[in-house]
GROMACS .gro file of C-alpha atoms in nm:
model
  485
    1MET     CA    1  -0.002  -0.002  -0.009
    2LYS     CA    2   0.130   0.347  -0.095
    3THR     CA    3   0.205   0.563   0.207
    4SER     CA    4  -0.048   0.822   0.082
    5THR     CA    5  -0.313   0.567   0.086
    6LEU     CA    6  -0.218   0.444   0.453
    7LEU     CA    7  -0.212   0.819   0.558
    8ARG     CA    8  -0.573   0.872   0.423
    9SER     CA    9  -0.685   0.545   0.619
   10SER     CA   10  -0.510   0.694   0.923
   11LEU     CA   11  -0.722   1.033   0.874
   12ARG     CA   12  -1.032   0.832   0.867
   13ALA     CA   13  -0.949   0.646   1.170
   14VAL     CA   14  -0.888   0.979   1.333
   15VAL     CA   15  -1.216   1.109   1.230
   16LEU     CA   16  -1.394   0.786   1.370
   17THR     CA   17  -1.217   0.865   1.685
   18ILE     CA   18  -1.338   1.209   1.706
   19PHE     CA   19  -1.705   1.161   1.596
   20LEU     CA   20  -1.817   0.826   1.692
   21PRO     CA   21  -1.853   0.902   2.069
   22LEU     CA   22  -2.077   1.196   1.938
   23CYS     CA   23  -2.292   0.947   1.761
   24GLY     CA   24  -2.460   0.745   2.060
   25HIS     CA   25  -2.204   0.488   2.093
   26ALA     CA   26  -2.086   0.630   2.418
   27GLY     CA   27  -1.718   0.599   2.307
   28ASP     CA   28  -1.732   0.233   2.242
   29ASP     CA   29  -1.754   0.094   1.865
   30PRO     CA   30  -2.003  -0.184   1.874
   31ARG     CA   31  -1.795  -0.395   1.635
   32PRO     CA   32  -1.560  -0.655   1.788
   33ASN     CA   33  -1.193  -0.649   1.870
   34ILE     CA   34  -1.006  -0.945   1.730
   35LEU     CA   35  -0.708  -1.108   1.861
   36PHE     CA   36  -0.539  -1.371   1.667
   37ILE     CA   37  -0.276  -1.579   1.850
   38LEU     CA   38  -0.050  -1.787   1.634
   39ALA     CA   39   0.159  -2.071   1.766
   40ASP     CA   40   0.464  -2.188   1.537
   41ASP     CA   41   0.472  -2.569   1.481
   42LEU     CA   42   0.234  -2.669   1.746
   43GLY     CA   43   0.070  -2.993   1.676
   44TRP     CA   44  -0.315  -3.090   1.685
   45GLY     CA   45  -0.234  -3.325   1.982
   46ASP     CA   46  -0.041  -3.089   2.183
   47PRO     CA   47  -0.275  -2.871   2.403
   48SER     CA   48  -0.436  -3.059   2.692
   49CYS     CA   49  -0.773  -2.987   2.578
   50TYR     CA   50  -0.707  -3.186   2.272
   51GLY     CA   51  -0.622  -3.471   2.481
   52ASN     CA   52  -0.255  -3.462   2.566
   53LYS     CA   53  -0.212  -3.620   2.909
   54GLN     CA   54   0.144  -3.557   2.943
   55PHE     CA   55   0.140  -3.192   3.029
   56LYS     CA   56  -0.099  -2.926   3.081
   57THR     CA   57  -0.194  -2.602   2.897
   58PRO     CA   58  -0.458  -2.425   3.133
   59ALA     CA   59  -0.476  -2.110   2.932
   60LEU     CA   60  -0.567  -2.270   2.602
   61ASP     CA   61  -0.791  -2.500   2.816
   62ARG     CA   62  -0.958  -2.181   2.933
   63LEU     CA   63  -1.020  -2.043   2.582
   64ALA     CA   64  -1.185  -2.380   2.519
   65SER     CA   65  -1.405  -2.384   2.817
   66GLU     CA   66  -1.515  -2.014   2.779
   67GLY     CA   67  -1.536  -2.060   2.394
   68ALA     CA   68  -1.536  -2.339   2.134
   69LEU     CA   69  -1.285  -2.600   2.031
   70PHE     CA   70  -1.286  -2.689   1.649
   71THR     CA   71  -1.135  -3.044   1.550
   72GLN     CA   72  -1.134  -2.978   1.187
   73TYR     CA   73  -0.928  -2.660   1.102
   74TYR     CA   74  -0.701  -2.661   0.825
   75GLN     CA   75  -0.420  -2.412   0.749
   76GLY     CA   76  -0.347  -2.332   0.373
   77ALA     CA   77   0.010  -2.527   0.377
   78SER     CA   78   0.196  -2.750   0.578
   79VAL     CA   79   0.484  -2.490   0.671
   80CYS     CA   80   0.498  -2.144   0.776
   81SER     CA   81   0.528  -1.880   0.508
   82PRO     CA   82   0.258  -2.023   0.295
   83SER     CA   83   0.017  -2.075   0.560
   84ARG     CA   84   0.075  -1.740   0.677
   85CYS     CA   85   0.014  -1.611   0.341
   86THR     CA   86  -0.324  -1.776   0.339
   87LEU     CA   87  -0.417  -1.605   0.675
   88MET     CA   88  -0.328  -1.258   0.544
   89THR     CA   89  -0.505  -1.286   0.196
   90GLY     CA   90  -0.774  -1.563   0.194
   91ARG     CA   91  -0.587  -1.703  -0.111
   92TRP     CA   92  -0.407  -2.024  -0.174
   93PRO     CA   93  -0.042  -1.956  -0.125
   94ALA     CA   94   0.071  -2.165  -0.420
   95GLU     CA   95  -0.149  -1.888  -0.647
   96LEU     CA   96   0.104  -1.628  -0.504
   97ARG     CA   97   0.432  -1.853  -0.568
   98LEU     CA   98   0.468  -1.923  -0.207
   99HIS     CA   99   0.547  -2.300  -0.201
  100GLY     CA  100   0.743  -2.349   0.077
  101HIS     CA  101   0.929  -2.131   0.343
  102LEU     CA  102   1.097  -1.815   0.221
  103ASP     CA  103   1.459  -1.848   0.253
  104THR     CA  104   1.742  -1.657   0.096
  105ALA     CA  105   1.682  -1.468  -0.234
  106GLU     CA  106   1.901  -1.742  -0.434
  107ARG     CA  107   1.714  -2.019  -0.279
  108ASN     CA  108   1.370  -1.892  -0.329
  109THR     CA  109   1.476  -1.828  -0.696
  110GLU     CA  110   1.595  -2.192  -0.716
  111ARG     CA  111   1.246  -2.296  -0.614
  112ASP     CA  112   1.070  -2.070  -0.831
  113MET     CA  113   0.931  -1.870  -0.531
  114ALA     CA  114   0.839  -1.507  -0.476
  115GLN     CA  115   1.076  -1.311  -0.247
  116CYS     CA  116   0.800  -1.194  -0.006
  117LEU     CA  117   0.413  -1.174   0.006
  118ASP     CA  118   0.334  -0.917  -0.251
  119PRO     CA  119   0.228  -0.609  -0.078
  120GLN     CA  120  -0.015  -0.532  -0.350
  121VAL     CA  121  -0.228  -0.823  -0.287
  122ALA     CA  122  -0.539  -0.753  -0.058
  123THR     CA  123  -0.490  -0.835   0.298
  124LEU     CA  124  -0.723  -0.887   0.596
  125PRO     CA  125  -0.530  -0.598   0.808
  126ARG     CA  126  -0.541  -0.345   0.527
  127LEU     CA  127  -0.912  -0.410   0.488
  128LEU     CA  128  -0.975  -0.357   0.833
  129HIS     CA  129  -0.750  -0.087   0.886
  130SER     CA  130  -0.934   0.092   0.580
  131ALA     CA  131  -1.261   0.046   0.783
  132GLY     CA  132  -1.120   0.241   1.113
  133TYR     CA  133  -0.973  -0.055   1.282
  134PHE     CA  134  -0.634   0.007   1.477
  135THR     CA  135  -0.411  -0.288   1.324
  136ALA     CA  136  -0.097  -0.426   1.488
  137HIS     CA  137   0.143  -0.717   1.400
  138ILE     CA  138   0.369  -0.858   1.680
  139GLY     CA  139   0.629  -1.126   1.645
  140LYS     CA  140   0.746  -1.351   1.364
  141TRP     CA  141   0.665  -1.237   0.997
  142HIS     CA  142   0.846  -1.494   0.792
  143LEU     CA  143   0.663  -1.340   0.461
  144GLY     CA  144   0.964  -1.165   0.340
  145ARG     CA  145   1.092  -0.799   0.394
  146PRO     CA  146   1.029  -0.601   0.077
  147LEU     CA  147   1.069  -0.277   0.276
  148PRO     CA  148   1.383  -0.072   0.326
  149ALA     CA  149   1.569  -0.173   0.663
  150GLY     CA  150   1.418  -0.039   0.991
  151ALA     CA  151   1.066   0.020   0.807
  152GLY     CA  152   0.727  -0.130   0.940
  153LEU     CA  153   0.481  -0.326   0.784
  154SER     CA  154   0.249  -0.041   0.691
  155ASP     CA  155   0.222  -0.180   0.326
  156TYR     CA  156   0.026  -0.480   0.445
  157GLY     CA  157  -0.190  -0.264   0.638
  158PHE     CA  158  -0.068  -0.240   1.007
  159GLU     CA  159  -0.045   0.055   1.189
  160GLU     CA  160   0.168  -0.057   1.464
  161THR     CA  161   0.428  -0.345   1.412
  162ARG     CA  162   0.698  -0.501   1.634
  163TRP     CA  163   0.834  -0.782   1.442
  164LEU     CA  164   1.087  -1.027   1.375
  165ASP     CA  165   1.325  -0.984   1.083
  166ALA     CA  166   1.524  -1.206   0.921
  167GLU     CA  167   1.771  -1.239   1.193
  168GLY     CA  168   1.496  -1.270   1.472
  169ASP     CA  169   1.523  -0.929   1.586
  170LEU     CA  170   1.227  -0.760   1.735
  171ALA     CA  171   1.189  -0.416   1.599
  172GLY     CA  172   1.313  -0.141   1.807
  173GLU     CA  173   1.493  -0.385   2.064
  174ASP     CA  174   1.827  -0.552   2.097
  175VAL     CA  175   1.657  -0.895   2.127
  176ASN     CA  176   1.730  -1.196   1.910
  177LEU     CA  177   1.451  -1.440   1.993
  178TRP     CA  178   1.604  -1.731   1.778
  179THR     CA  179   1.945  -1.752   1.990
  180ILE     CA  180   1.967  -2.015   2.256
  181LYS     CA  181   2.046  -1.738   2.504
  182HIS     CA  182   1.698  -1.557   2.443
  183ARG     CA  183   1.474  -1.855   2.353
  184PRO     CA  184   1.376  -1.918   2.723
  185HIS     CA  185   1.210  -1.542   2.721
  186ALA     CA  186   1.083  -1.565   2.331
  187SER     CA  187   0.730  -1.585   2.428
  188ARG     CA  188   0.722  -1.355   2.725
  189VAL     CA  189   0.877  -1.054   2.516
  190LEU     CA  190   0.618  -1.091   2.273
  191VAL     CA  191   0.350  -1.103   2.492
  192ASP     CA  192   0.508  -0.799   2.677
  193ALA     CA  193   0.472  -0.628   2.336
  194VAL     CA  194   0.110  -0.718   2.285
  195LEU     CA  195   0.042  -0.579   2.639
  196ASP     CA  196   0.168  -0.259   2.555
  197VAL     CA  197  -0.035  -0.254   2.207
  198LEU     CA  198  -0.355  -0.335   2.427
  199GLN     CA  199  -0.292  -0.031   2.655
  200HIS     CA  200  -0.254   0.180   2.383
  201ALA     CA  201  -0.569   0.053   2.211
  202LYS     CA  202  -0.751   0.133   2.573
  203GLU     CA  203  -0.669   0.491   2.496
  204MET     CA  204  -0.846   0.496   2.160
  205PRO     CA  205  -1.202   0.373   2.270
  206ALA     CA  206  -1.388   0.470   1.968
  207ARG     CA  207  -1.168   0.229   1.748
  208PRO     CA  208  -1.179  -0.156   1.749
  209PHE     CA  209  -0.857  -0.323   1.726
  210TYR     CA  210  -0.712  -0.608   1.509
  211CYS     CA  211  -0.400  -0.760   1.686
  212GLN     CA  212  -0.202  -1.065   1.559
  213LEU     CA  213   0.053  -1.205   1.767
  214TRP     CA  214   0.270  -1.454   1.601
  215LEU     CA  215   0.456  -1.642   1.849
  216ASN     CA  216   0.797  -1.840   1.807
  217ASP     CA  217   0.732  -2.126   2.016
  218PRO     CA  218   0.761  -2.409   1.992
  219HIS     CA  219   0.959  -2.381   1.664
  220ALA     CA  220   1.325  -2.523   1.688
  221PRO     CA  221   1.571  -2.468   1.830
  222LEU     CA  222   1.439  -2.488   2.184
  223ALA     CA  223   1.607  -2.366   2.496
  224PRO     CA  224   1.401  -2.346   2.775
  225SER     CA  225   1.553  -2.239   3.128
  226VAL     CA  226   1.635  -2.497   3.405
  227GLU     CA  227   1.342  -2.347   3.610
  228GLN     CA  228   1.085  -2.397   3.305
  229MET     CA  229   1.201  -2.773   3.302
  230HIS     CA  230   1.195  -2.829   3.660
  231PRO     CA  231   0.823  -2.961   3.654
  232PHE     CA  232   0.928  -3.216   3.434
  233HIS     CA  233   1.234  -3.341   3.595
  234GLY     CA  234   1.037  -3.651   3.691
  235TYR     CA  235   1.055  -3.770   3.372
  236GLU     CA  236   1.414  -3.755   3.318
  237PRO     CA  237   1.623  -4.064   3.393
  238ASP     CA  238   1.936  -3.983   3.633
  239GLY     CA  239   1.901  -3.616   3.572
  240ILE     CA  240   1.942  -3.642   3.191
  241THR     CA  241   1.767  -3.382   3.011
  242THR     CA  242   1.503  -3.540   2.765
  243PRO     CA  243   1.349  -3.414   2.443
  244PHE     CA  244   1.006  -3.426   2.628
  245ALA     CA  245   1.132  -3.210   2.912
  246VAL     CA  246   1.249  -2.935   2.670
  247TYR     CA  247   0.946  -2.944   2.444
  248ALA     CA  248   0.698  -2.965   2.750
  249ALA     CA  249   0.892  -2.691   2.918
  250THR     CA  250   0.848  -2.454   2.600
  251VAL     CA  251   0.490  -2.521   2.538
  252THR     CA  252   0.379  -2.466   2.898
  253GLU     CA  253   0.574  -2.146   2.922
  254MET     CA  254   0.403  -2.039   2.599
  255ASP     CA  255   0.084  -2.111   2.753
  256ARG     CA  256   0.174  -1.930   3.080
  257GLN     CA  257   0.254  -1.626   2.864
  258ILE     CA  258  -0.091  -1.667   2.667
  259GLY     CA  259  -0.257  -1.672   3.037
  260ARG     CA  260  -0.102  -1.350   3.116
  261LEU     CA  261  -0.238  -1.198   2.802
  262LEU     CA  262  -0.592  -1.323   2.885
  263ALA     CA  263  -0.567  -1.172   3.228
  264LYS     CA  264  -0.471  -0.802   3.065
  265LEU     CA  265  -0.777  -0.850   2.839
  266ASP     CA  266  -0.994  -0.892   3.167
  267GLU     CA  267  -0.810  -0.639   3.331
  268LEU     CA  268  -0.861  -0.365   3.055
  269GLY     CA  269  -1.224  -0.452   3.012
  270PHE     CA  270  -1.167  -0.593   2.646
  271SER     CA  271  -1.268  -0.963   2.689
  272ARG     CA  272  -1.630  -0.921   2.639
  273ASN     CA  273  -1.624  -0.761   2.321
  274THR     CA  274  -1.307  -0.930   2.182
  275ILE     CA  275  -1.299  -1.236   1.966
  276VAL     CA  276  -0.966  -1.436   2.061
  277ILE     CA  277  -0.849  -1.689   1.810
  278PHE     CA  278  -0.567  -1.930   1.891
  279SER     CA  279  -0.420  -2.180   1.623
  280SER     CA  280  -0.086  -2.298   1.483
  281ASP     CA  281   0.065  -2.237   1.158
  282ASN     CA  282   0.112  -2.597   1.065
  283GLY     CA  283   0.153  -2.944   1.216
  284PRO     CA  284   0.461  -3.049   1.429
  285GLU     CA  285   0.806  -3.065   1.352
  286ASP     CA  286   0.968  -3.384   1.259
  287ILE     CA  287   1.262  -3.524   1.477
  288GLU     CA  288   1.468  -3.595   1.170
  289ILE     CA  289   1.509  -3.245   1.079
  290ILE     CA  290   1.857  -3.145   1.189
  291ASN     CA  291   1.773  -2.841   1.416
  292ALA     CA  292   1.466  -3.040   1.555
  293THR     CA  293   1.601  -3.289   1.812
  294TRP     CA  294   1.399  -3.120   2.082
  295SER     CA  295   1.099  -2.982   1.908
  296GLY     CA  296   1.047  -3.287   1.669
  297ILE     CA  297   0.827  -3.474   1.933
  298GLY     CA  298   0.514  -3.250   1.931
  299SER     CA  299   0.198  -3.427   1.864
  300ALA     CA  300  -0.015  -3.461   1.564
  301GLY     CA  301  -0.271  -3.678   1.788
  302PRO     CA  302  -0.438  -3.922   1.590
  303LEU     CA  303  -0.358  -3.755   1.263
  304ARG     CA  304  -0.122  -3.886   1.005
  305GLY     CA  305   0.171  -3.662   0.876
  306ARG     CA  306   0.380  -3.388   1.032
  307LYS     CA  307   0.506  -3.062   0.924
  308ARG     CA  308   0.578  -3.054   0.544
  309SER     CA  309   0.321  -3.339   0.459
  310ILE     CA  310  -0.016  -3.257   0.348
  311TYR     CA  311  -0.156  -3.559   0.519
  312ASP     CA  312  -0.372  -3.421   0.783
  313GLY     CA  313  -0.116  -3.410   1.059
  314GLY     CA  314   0.092  -3.136   0.864
  315ILE     CA  315  -0.212  -2.927   0.771
  316ARG     CA  316  -0.488  -2.974   1.044
  317VAL     CA  317  -0.398  -2.791   1.357
  318PRO     CA  318  -0.570  -2.675   1.686
  319LEU     CA  319  -0.835  -2.388   1.657
  320LEU     CA  320  -0.980  -2.230   1.973
  321VAL     CA  321  -1.219  -1.924   1.949
  322ARG     CA  322  -1.370  -1.724   2.237
  323TRP     CA  323  -1.648  -1.472   2.179
  324PRO     CA  324  -1.823  -1.412   2.496
  325GLY     CA  325  -2.199  -1.376   2.470
  326VAL     CA  326  -2.201  -1.483   2.118
  327LEU     CA  327  -2.027  -1.815   2.099
  328PRO     CA  328  -2.140  -2.076   2.343
  329ALA     CA  329  -1.877  -2.143   2.606
  330GLY     CA  330  -1.748  -2.504   2.625
  331GLN     CA  331  -1.870  -2.604   2.277
  332VAL     CA  332  -1.666  -2.868   2.075
  333ASN     CA  333  -1.717  -2.847   1.683
  334ALA     CA  334  -1.630  -3.163   1.529
  335ARG     CA  335  -1.837  -3.115   1.218
  336ALA     CA  336  -1.757  -2.774   1.063
  337VAL     CA  337  -1.447  -2.788   0.841
  338ILE     CA  338  -1.289  -2.459   0.844
  339SER     CA  339  -0.979  -2.318   0.683
  340GLY     CA  340  -0.719  -2.039   0.723
  341ALA     CA  341  -0.859  -1.896   0.395
  342ASP     CA  342  -1.184  -1.827   0.577
  343TRP     CA  343  -1.055  -1.547   0.809
  344LEU     CA  344  -1.038  -1.272   0.567
  345PRO     CA  345  -1.396  -1.297   0.441
  346THR     CA  346  -1.512  -1.391   0.781
  347LEU     CA  347  -1.354  -1.137   0.980
  348CYS     CA  348  -1.447  -0.858   0.740
  349ALA     CA  349  -1.800  -0.953   0.758
  350LEU     CA  350  -1.830  -0.960   1.132
  351ALA     CA  351  -1.641  -0.609   1.114
  352GLY     CA  352  -1.893  -0.475   0.869
  353VAL     CA  353  -1.601  -0.434   0.598
  354SER     CA  354  -1.718  -0.453   0.242
  355MET     CA  355  -1.453  -0.631   0.028
  356PRO     CA  356  -1.410  -0.468  -0.308
  357ASP     CA  357  -1.516  -0.673  -0.617
  358ALA     CA  358  -1.157  -0.771  -0.726
  359THR     CA  359  -1.072  -0.894  -0.367
  360GLN     CA  360  -1.415  -1.110  -0.361
  361ALA     CA  361  -1.295  -1.246  -0.699
  362THR     CA  362  -0.972  -1.385  -0.557
  363GLN     CA  363  -1.086  -1.523  -0.228
  364ARG     CA  364  -1.088  -1.894  -0.170
  365GLY     CA  365  -1.242  -1.918   0.175
  366GLU     CA  366  -1.580  -1.830   0.263
  367ASN     CA  367  -1.779  -1.681   0.543
  368VAL     CA  368  -1.782  -1.920   0.847
  369ALA     CA  369  -1.937  -1.663   1.087
  370ALA     CA  370  -2.221  -1.929   1.151
  371ALA     CA  371  -1.990  -2.167   1.305
  372LEU     CA  372  -1.798  -1.902   1.513
  373LYS     CA  373  -2.146  -1.787   1.651
  374GLY     CA  374  -2.206  -2.162   1.747
  375ASP     CA  375  -2.415  -2.302   1.478
  376LEU     CA  376  -2.344  -2.665   1.470
  377SER     CA  377  -2.521  -2.721   1.158
  378PHE     CA  378  -2.290  -2.502   0.942
  379ARG     CA  379  -2.124  -2.685   0.646
  380ARG     CA  380  -1.883  -2.526   0.414
  381THR     CA  381  -1.950  -2.545   0.037
  382ARG     CA  382  -1.608  -2.472  -0.118
  383PRO     CA  383  -1.338  -2.711  -0.127
  384LEU     CA  384  -0.986  -2.688   0.004
  385PHE     CA  385  -0.686  -2.746  -0.210
  386TRP     CA  386  -0.310  -2.802  -0.119
  387GLU     CA  387   0.014  -2.847  -0.332
  388TRP     CA  388   0.347  -2.960  -0.197
  389ARG     CA  389   0.620  -2.962  -0.454
  390PHE     CA  390   0.910  -3.074  -0.247
  391GLN     CA  391   1.042  -3.404  -0.079
  392ILE     CA  392   0.935  -3.471   0.277
  393VAL     CA  393   1.228  -3.555   0.524
  394ASN     CA  394   1.010  -3.771   0.752
  395HIS     CA  395   0.912  -4.140   0.799
  396PRO     CA  396   0.783  -4.296   0.470
  397TRP     CA  397   0.441  -4.325   0.615
  398ASN     CA  398   0.427  -3.950   0.602
  399HIS     CA  399   0.533  -3.896   0.274
  400SER     CA  400   0.206  -3.742   0.097
  401PRO     CA  401   0.140  -3.715  -0.275
  402ILE     CA  402   0.173  -3.371  -0.443
  403LEU     CA  403  -0.203  -3.254  -0.451
  404ALA     CA  404  -0.480  -3.284  -0.203
  405ILE     CA  405  -0.841  -3.150  -0.212
  406ARG     CA  406  -1.074  -3.174   0.075
  407ASP     CA  407  -1.443  -3.146  -0.014
  408GLY     CA  408  -1.731  -3.251   0.218
  409GLY     CA  409  -1.612  -3.558   0.433
  410TRP     CA  410  -1.384  -3.662   0.158
  411LYS     CA  411  -1.009  -3.596   0.092
  412LEU     CA  412  -0.826  -3.716  -0.214
  413LEU     CA  413  -0.438  -3.713  -0.263
  414LEU     CA  414  -0.269  -3.774  -0.590
  415ASN     CA  415   0.030  -3.699  -0.798
  416PRO     CA  416  -0.033  -3.533  -1.134
  417ASP     CA  417   0.080  -3.838  -1.327
  418HIS     CA  418  -0.155  -4.074  -1.123
  419SER     CA  419   0.130  -4.262  -0.990
  420ARG     CA  420  -0.039  -4.240  -0.636
  421ILE     CA  421  -0.425  -4.169  -0.582
  422GLU     CA  422  -0.566  -4.204  -0.235
  423LEU     CA  423  -0.907  -4.142  -0.124
  424TYR     CA  424  -1.008  -4.104   0.232
  425ASP     CA  425  -1.336  -4.085   0.442
  426MET     CA  426  -1.241  -3.837   0.699
  427ASP     CA  427  -1.537  -3.861   0.901
  428ALA     CA  428  -1.478  -4.220   0.968
  429ASP     CA  429  -1.084  -4.234   0.909
  430PRO     CA  430  -0.954  -3.895   1.060
  431GLY     CA  431  -0.598  -4.095   1.063
  432GLU     CA  432  -0.609  -4.160   0.685
  433GLN     CA  433  -0.530  -4.532   0.709
  434ASP     CA  434  -0.777  -4.702   0.458
  435ASN     CA  435  -0.737  -4.602   0.108
  436LEU     CA  436  -1.101  -4.629  -0.045
  437ALA     CA  437  -0.986  -4.514  -0.406
  438SER     CA  438  -1.060  -4.856  -0.566
  439GLN     CA  439  -1.406  -4.866  -0.407
  440HIS     CA  440  -1.513  -4.523  -0.536
  441PRO     CA  441  -1.396  -4.460  -0.905
  442ASP     CA  442  -1.670  -4.186  -0.977
  443LEU     CA  443  -1.565  -3.991  -0.671
  444VAL     CA  444  -1.195  -4.031  -0.732
  445ALA     CA  445  -1.244  -3.905  -1.083
  446ARG     CA  446  -1.441  -3.599  -0.990
  447LEU     CA  447  -1.216  -3.491  -0.701
  448SER     CA  448  -0.902  -3.569  -0.928
  449ALA     CA  449  -1.039  -3.361  -1.194
  450GLN     CA  450  -1.085  -3.047  -0.967
  451ALA     CA  451  -0.745  -3.102  -0.801
  452LEU     CA  452  -0.582  -3.122  -1.142
  453ALA     CA  453  -0.769  -2.831  -1.291
  454TRP     CA  454  -0.662  -2.618  -0.977
  455GLN     CA  455  -0.312  -2.713  -1.041
  456LYS     CA  456  -0.336  -2.584  -1.392
  457THR     CA  457  -0.408  -2.231  -1.293
  458LEU     CA  458  -0.093  -2.200  -1.064
  459PRO     CA  459   0.218  -2.024  -1.178
  460PRO     CA  460   0.446  -2.282  -1.324
  461GLY     CA  461   0.752  -2.385  -1.131
  462VAL     CA  462   0.997  -2.646  -1.045
  463ILE     CA  463   0.866  -2.964  -0.874
  464GLU     CA  464   1.132  -3.107  -0.691
  465PRO     CA  465   1.275  -3.448  -0.771
  466GLY     CA  466   1.134  -3.712  -0.542
  467ALA     CA  467   0.839  -3.505  -0.446
  468GLY     CA  468   0.525  -3.724  -0.414
  469LYS     CA  469   0.721  -4.029  -0.391
  470CYS     CA  470   0.677  -4.295  -0.132
  471ASP     CA  471   0.903  -4.588  -0.115
  472TYR     CA  472   0.761  -4.805   0.178
  473PRO     CA  473   0.990  -5.051   0.337
  474TRP     CA  474   0.719  -5.310   0.332
  475PRO     CA  475   0.544  -5.501   0.070
  476LYS     CA  476   0.409  -5.301  -0.237
  477ALA     CA  477   0.085  -5.520  -0.234
  478ALA     CA  478  -0.033  -5.319   0.070
  479ALA     CA  479  -0.020  -4.980  -0.105
  480THR     CA  480  -0.378  -4.983  -0.210
  481GLY     CA  481  -0.529  -5.080   0.109
  482ARG     CA  482  -0.448  -5.041   0.479
  483LEU     CA  483  -0.073  -5.018   0.491
  484THR     CA  484   0.090  -5.213   0.790
  485PRO     CA  485   0.465  -5.258   0.850
   0.00000   0.00000   0.00000
């Protein structure tokens, strides 16, 4: 966004700040505040409200008990940069040439990837800001840095930013949250920044806020303090620090800091009119990745696959939403299939923001406000698509094909050359164990045609040798049914 455009939006926001209190709102905008908290590499099965019995996450449990827990929430990709692209734009990341994590300029070019999220593309924060919302980004970015050194993220619609650059520095502070020295405090530093933003928002009562907190934890490398690991010493034989203790300490510390944030919402009187959303950017890291010895034990619960895989363990993640007085407390929604692509149209609708026709034409998600208001009968109408062009460093069981489509209760995965075709009934088989492709040829034909037609719309690019391949170490005869070692 050009600076002049953002200035016009800011002037409009100032006008709203001055005149809305005179228009019968008693200084309070009736539109909801929005706080979106995103963990990094947290698995579906890691929060205790999702069934983890090894450690507790009381702050996340509080969100679940005071709001709703969704069991079928999908991100737009199985790694960070493309999944964040979908959250920002409501579009499938491959359409914008974000196929994997953004790396060096040379590496991005080798993989036929963009160098950053195109700042000209419509984004959720820009649309909200244009409608008078105070918008803030805190934490990890990992969508490229097209701006001059020291600049903020105003091109994407943020009015206030405290973000991590390529070296992990929090703008304005001499803090590197990626180093071993600072990792025990990563979540605390970022939550402290959000607390400052909330205090600032409190001083603007006529303006609702949209704040996204993108945490580092529990992304590798992990290095919790001795004190943070102390509750888990009972799991360590002879005083040895185990991967479990490191991971559990990191996740529970992140949860503790989220608890501080929820307490601040209460203290400032924001809780009642704030939609709090919590999720993760993708599934848990794999222990075979060289820097992930400690973080690679995160849990995907009953789901097959991990980070980088487009089996559900790589793309299906926790989703907790709290909206007091609107969304019934303690609800578990196991039916609604929701995507990261849905946030832009949904939150714009809830904020009363009209999308330009050009933006509506590019949207891949849909308005799921009914589900966020507790309607358990909600069913999505649009399919979800994924493409993964690279090899997967993981156990062969998690090596997914290149393409996937989820439509209703069915999920189809395939390679474009039809060397692999897998069909799963996700309601009956969320672990993607029983390939039903041979039993439903008509369904396979329809879904594969949709997936292949979608792939043809994507910008051309390199597909890494070995992508979509899976050389199982057990008999090939098992490859069309339930695969058993």
